[in-house]
CSV table of C-alpha atoms and ligand atoms in Angstrom, one decimal:
chain,number,residue,atom,x,y,z
A,6,MET,CA,-8.0,17.6,12.7
A,7,ILE,CA,-9.3,15.4,10.4
A,8,SER,CA,-13.1,16.1,9.6
A,9,ASP,CA,-15.3,13.1,10.3
A,10,ASP,CA,-16.5,12.8,6.4
A,11,GLU,CA,-12.7,12.5,5.2
A,12,PHE,CA,-12.7,8.7,6.7
A,13,ILE,CA,-13.3,5.9,5.0
A,14,THR,CA,-15.8,3.6,6.7
A,15,HIS,CA,-17.0,0.0,7.2
A,16,LYS,CA,-20.4,-0.9,7.6
A,17,ASP,CA,-19.5,-3.5,10.5
A,18,VAL,CA,-17.2,-1.3,12.2
A,19,PRO,CA,-18.1,1.6,14.2
A,20,GLY,CA,-17.6,5.0,12.9
A,21,PRO,CA,-14.4,7.4,13.8
A,22,THR,CA,-14.3,9.1,17.3
A,23,LYS,CA,-16.3,12.6,15.9
A,24,GLU,CA,-13.9,15.6,15.5
A,25,GLU,CA,-14.7,17.5,18.3
A,26,ILE,CA,-13.8,15.0,20.6
A,27,ARG,CA,-10.8,14.2,19.0
A,28,CYS,CA,-9.9,17.6,19.6
A,29,LEU,CA,-10.6,17.3,23.2
A,30,VAL,CA,-8.7,13.8,23.5
A,31,MET,CA,-5.5,15.2,21.7
A,32,CYS,CA,-5.6,18.4,24.3
A,33,LYS,CA,-5.9,16.2,27.5
A,34,SER,CA,-3.4,13.7,26.3
A,35,LYS,CA,-0.4,16.5,25.4
A,36,VAL,CA,1.2,14.4,23.1
A,37,SER,CA,4.2,15.2,21.8
A,38,PRO,CA,6.7,14.0,18.5
A,39,GLU,CA,8.8,12.0,20.6
A,40,ASP,CA,5.8,9.9,22.3
A,41,ILE,CA,5.0,6.2,21.8
A,42,VAL,CA,1.3,5.6,22.0
A,43,VAL,CA,-1.0,2.8,22.1
A,44,ASP,CA,-4.2,3.1,20.7
A,45,ILE,CA,-6.6,-0.1,21.7
A,46,CYS,CA,-9.9,-0.5,20.0
A,47,CYS,CA,-8.5,1.5,17.4
A,48,GLY,CA,-11.9,0.6,15.1
A,49,THR,CA,-11.8,3.2,12.0
A,50,GLY,CA,-9.0,4.5,13.2
A,51,GLY,CA,-10.1,8.3,14.3
A,52,LEU,CA,-7.6,8.8,17.3
A,53,THR,CA,-4.8,6.3,15.8
A,54,LEU,CA,-4.8,9.1,12.8
A,55,GLU,CA,-4.6,12.2,15.0
A,56,PHE,CA,-1.7,10.6,17.4
A,57,ALA,CA,-0.1,9.7,14.6
A,58,LYS,CA,0.0,13.2,13.0
A,59,ARG,CA,1.2,14.1,16.6
A,60,SER,CA,3.9,11.6,18.0
A,61,ARG,CA,7.0,9.3,16.8
A,62,LEU,CA,4.8,5.7,16.9
A,63,VAL,CA,1.8,4.6,17.3
A,64,TYR,CA,0.7,1.0,18.0
A,65,ALA,CA,-3.0,0.3,16.7
A,66,VAL,CA,-4.9,-2.4,18.3
A,67,ASP,CA,-8.1,-4.2,17.5
A,68,LYS,CA,-9.7,-7.9,17.6
A,69,ASN,CA,-12.0,-7.3,14.6
A,70,LEU,CA,-9.9,-7.4,11.3
A,71,ASP,CA,-12.6,-5.5,9.4
A,72,ALA,CA,-11.8,-2.6,12.1
A,73,LEU,CA,-7.9,-3.2,11.3
A,74,ASN,CA,-8.1,-3.0,7.1
A,75,THR,CA,-10.4,0.3,7.9
A,76,THR,CA,-7.6,1.6,10.0
A,77,GLU,CA,-5.0,0.9,7.5
A,78,LYS,CA,-7.1,2.3,4.8
A,79,ASN,CA,-7.4,5.6,6.7
A,80,LEU,CA,-3.8,5.5,7.3
A,81,LYS,CA,-2.8,5.0,3.4
A,82,LYS,CA,-5.1,7.7,2.8
A,83,HIS,CA,-3.8,10.2,5.0
A,84,LYS,CA,-0.3,9.0,4.5
A,85,LEU,CA,0.2,8.4,8.1
A,86,ASP,CA,0.7,4.3,7.8
A,87,LYS,CA,4.8,4.8,8.0
A,88,LYS,CA,4.0,5.7,11.7
A,89,VAL,CA,1.8,3.4,12.9
A,90,GLN,CA,2.3,-0.6,13.5
A,91,LEU,CA,-1.4,-2.4,13.7
A,92,ILE,CA,-2.0,-5.3,16.0
A,93,HIS,CA,-4.9,-7.7,15.5
A,94,SER,CA,-5.3,-9.1,18.7
A,95,ASP,CA,-7.2,-8.9,21.6
A,96,ALA,CA,-6.4,-5.5,23.8
A,97,LEU,CA,-5.0,-7.1,26.8
A,98,GLU,CA,-2.6,-9.7,25.0
A,99,ALA,CA,-1.7,-6.6,23.1
A,100,LEU,CA,-0.7,-4.7,26.0
A,101,ARG,CA,1.4,-7.8,27.5
A,102,ASN,CA,3.4,-7.7,24.6
A,103,ILE,CA,4.4,-4.1,24.4
A,104,GLU,CA,7.3,-3.0,26.3
A,105,THR,CA,6.7,0.4,27.0
A,106,PHE,CA,4.8,3.3,25.9
A,107,ASP,CA,3.9,7.3,26.8
A,108,ILE,CA,0.0,7.3,26.1
A,109,LEU,CA,-2.7,4.4,26.2
A,110,MET,CA,-5.7,5.3,24.7
A,111,ILE,CA,-8.7,2.9,25.4
A,112,GLY,CA,-11.5,3.6,23.3
A,113,GLY,CA,-13.6,0.5,24.3
A,114,SER,CA,-12.7,-2.1,26.5
A,115,GLY,CA,-15.0,-5.3,25.9
A,116,GLY,CA,-15.4,-5.8,29.9
A,117,ASP,CA,-11.5,-5.5,30.8
A,118,LEU,CA,-11.4,-2.3,31.7
A,119,PRO,CA,-9.5,-2.2,35.2
A,120,LEU,CA,-7.5,-5.0,34.0
A,121,LEU,CA,-6.1,-3.0,30.8
A,122,ILE,CA,-5.5,0.1,32.9
A,123,GLU,CA,-3.6,-2.0,35.5
A,124,GLU,CA,-1.4,-3.9,32.8
A,125,GLY,CA,-0.8,-0.5,31.0
A,126,TYR,CA,0.2,1.3,34.3
A,127,GLN,CA,3.2,-1.2,34.6
A,128,LYS,CA,4.2,-0.5,31.0
A,129,LEU,CA,3.5,3.5,31.0
A,130,THR,CA,6.8,5.6,31.4
A,131,GLN,CA,7.3,8.4,34.2
A,132,ASN,CA,4.2,11.1,33.8
A,133,GLY,CA,2.7,8.8,31.1
A,134,LYS,CA,-1.3,8.9,30.5
A,135,ILE,CA,-4.0,6.7,30.3
A,136,ILE,CA,-6.8,7.8,28.5
A,137,VAL,CA,-10.5,6.4,28.8
A,138,THR,CA,-13.3,7.6,26.3
A,139,SER,CA,-16.7,6.1,27.0
A,140,ILE,CA,-20.6,6.8,25.9
A,141,LEU,CA,-21.5,4.4,29.2
A,142,LEU,CA,-22.2,5.5,32.8
A,143,GLU,CA,-20.2,2.7,34.2
A,144,THR,CA,-17.0,2.8,32.2
A,145,PRO,CA,-16.0,6.3,34.1
A,146,VAL,CA,-16.5,4.9,37.3
A,147,GLU,CA,-14.6,1.7,36.7
A,148,ALA,CA,-11.6,3.8,35.2
A,149,VAL,CA,-11.6,6.4,38.1
A,150,GLN,CA,-11.4,3.8,40.9
A,151,THR,CA,-8.8,1.7,38.7
A,152,MET,CA,-6.8,4.5,38.5
A,153,LYS,CA,-7.4,5.9,42.1
A,154,LYS,CA,-5.9,2.5,43.4
A,155,LEU,CA,-2.9,3.0,41.5
A,156,GLN,CA,-2.3,6.9,42.7
A,157,MET,CA,-2.8,8.6,39.5
A,158,ASP,CA,-3.6,12.2,38.7
A,159,ILE,CA,-7.4,12.2,37.5
A,160,ASP,CA,-8.9,14.4,35.1
A,161,ILE,CA,-12.6,13.7,34.5
A,162,VAL,CA,-14.4,15.8,31.5
A,163,ASP,CA,-18.1,15.3,30.4
A,164,VAL,CA,-19.2,16.6,27.2
A,165,SER,CA,-22.5,17.0,25.4
A,166,ILE,CA,-21.8,18.2,22.1
A,167,SER,CA,-24.7,19.7,19.6
A,168,LYS,CA,-23.9,20.3,15.6
A,169,GLY,CA,-26.0,23.0,13.7
A,170,ARG,CA,-27.6,22.2,11.1
A,171,VAL,CA,-28.3,25.3,8.9
A,172,MET,CA,-31.7,25.0,7.1
A,173,LYS,CA,-34.2,27.7,5.1
A,174,ARG,CA,-35.8,28.7,8.4
A,175,GLY,CA,-33.2,28.4,10.5
A,176,THR,CA,-30.5,26.7,12.2
A,177,MET,CA,-31.4,23.5,14.1
A,178,MET,CA,-29.3,22.1,16.5
A,179,LEU,CA,-28.9,18.4,16.8
A,180,ALA,CA,-27.9,16.9,20.0
A,181,ARG,CA,-24.9,14.1,20.1
A,182,ASN,CA,-24.3,11.2,22.9
A,183,PRO,CA,-22.3,12.8,25.8
A,184,ILE,CA,-19.0,11.2,26.3
A,185,THR,CA,-17.0,11.3,28.9
A,186,ILE,CA,-13.2,11.6,29.1
A,187,VAL,CA,-11.1,10.0,32.0
A,188,THR,CA,-7.3,10.7,32.0
A,189,GLY,CA,-4.8,9.6,34.5
A,190,LYS,CA,-1.7,10.5,34.8
A,191,LYS,CA,1.3,8.2,36.0
A,192,ASN,CA,3.5,9.9,39.1
B,14,SAM,C1,-16.0,2.8,19.3
B,14,SAM,S1,-14.8,1.7,18.5
B,14,SAM,C2,-13.3,2.6,18.6
B,14,SAM,C3,-13.3,3.6,17.7
B,14,SAM,C4,-12.0,4.0,17.3
B,14,SAM,N1,-11.6,5.0,18.7
B,14,SAM,C5,-12.3,5.5,16.1
B,14,SAM,O1,-12.0,6.6,16.3
B,14,SAM,O2,-12.4,5.1,14.9
B,14,SAM,C6,-14.2,0.5,19.4
B,14,SAM,C7,-13.4,-0.9,18.9
B,14,SAM,O3,-13.3,-1.7,20.0
B,14,SAM,C8,-12.8,-3.0,19.4
B,14,SAM,N2,-12.7,-4.0,20.4
B,14,SAM,C9,-13.5,-3.9,21.6
B,14,SAM,N3,-12.9,-5.2,22.6
B,14,SAM,C10,-11.8,-5.2,21.9
B,14,SAM,C11,-11.0,-6.1,22.8
B,14,SAM,N4,-11.1,-6.7,23.9
B,14,SAM,N5,-9.6,-6.0,21.8
B,14,SAM,C12,-9.7,-5.4,21.1
B,14,SAM,N6,-10.4,-4.6,20.1
B,14,SAM,C13,-11.7,-4.4,21.0
B,14,SAM,C14,-13.8,-3.3,18.7
B,14,SAM,O4,-13.8,-4.3,17.5
B,14,SAM,C15,-14.2,-2.1,17.7
B,14,SAM,O5,-13.5,-1.7,16.5
């Protein structure tokens, strides 16, 4: 796993998905070296880079050019740029133009989540997975409702991570936002 402080960041782009959450996403995705992955809403590239290390090809999509440029810088820094195709586009439009894939990662939806899941499902290979990570309460509910309609196998994990800061007097545990990870597998 790449440490959080090894990512180049940009003031107008949300930082990378935290290392411990990336770890869980990789575990839930069961990504393999043959897989094609689509990471929509790639942001700083936190998940794009982890998938690139473990798969055949990643399509990284973001509508914000600063985000794509930041992802590109991080890919170059970690020598993973050959594995990734960057797409500057709205998520739904990008999905409509990609033929097929094994894993669809949705790390932000801009309000189109059910549509994204439905469109992604059509292109997903047998046993392929759609993963949704969220800090909002409503997003996992929307994801589960849509995946249920599509008769996917659904796994839901909600994690609250605290990181320890070692100080002179002792160690202070600092809480981070709870994150929900919803994974749907196509039957
Ligand atoms: C929280 S960040 C993703 C962080 C990323 N997973 C990482 O680990 O670095 C969300 C990103 O989603 C992008 N985004 C939001 N709605 C979008 C949409 N409809 N189409 C494409 N990108 C979108 C934003 O521009 C932003 O860069």
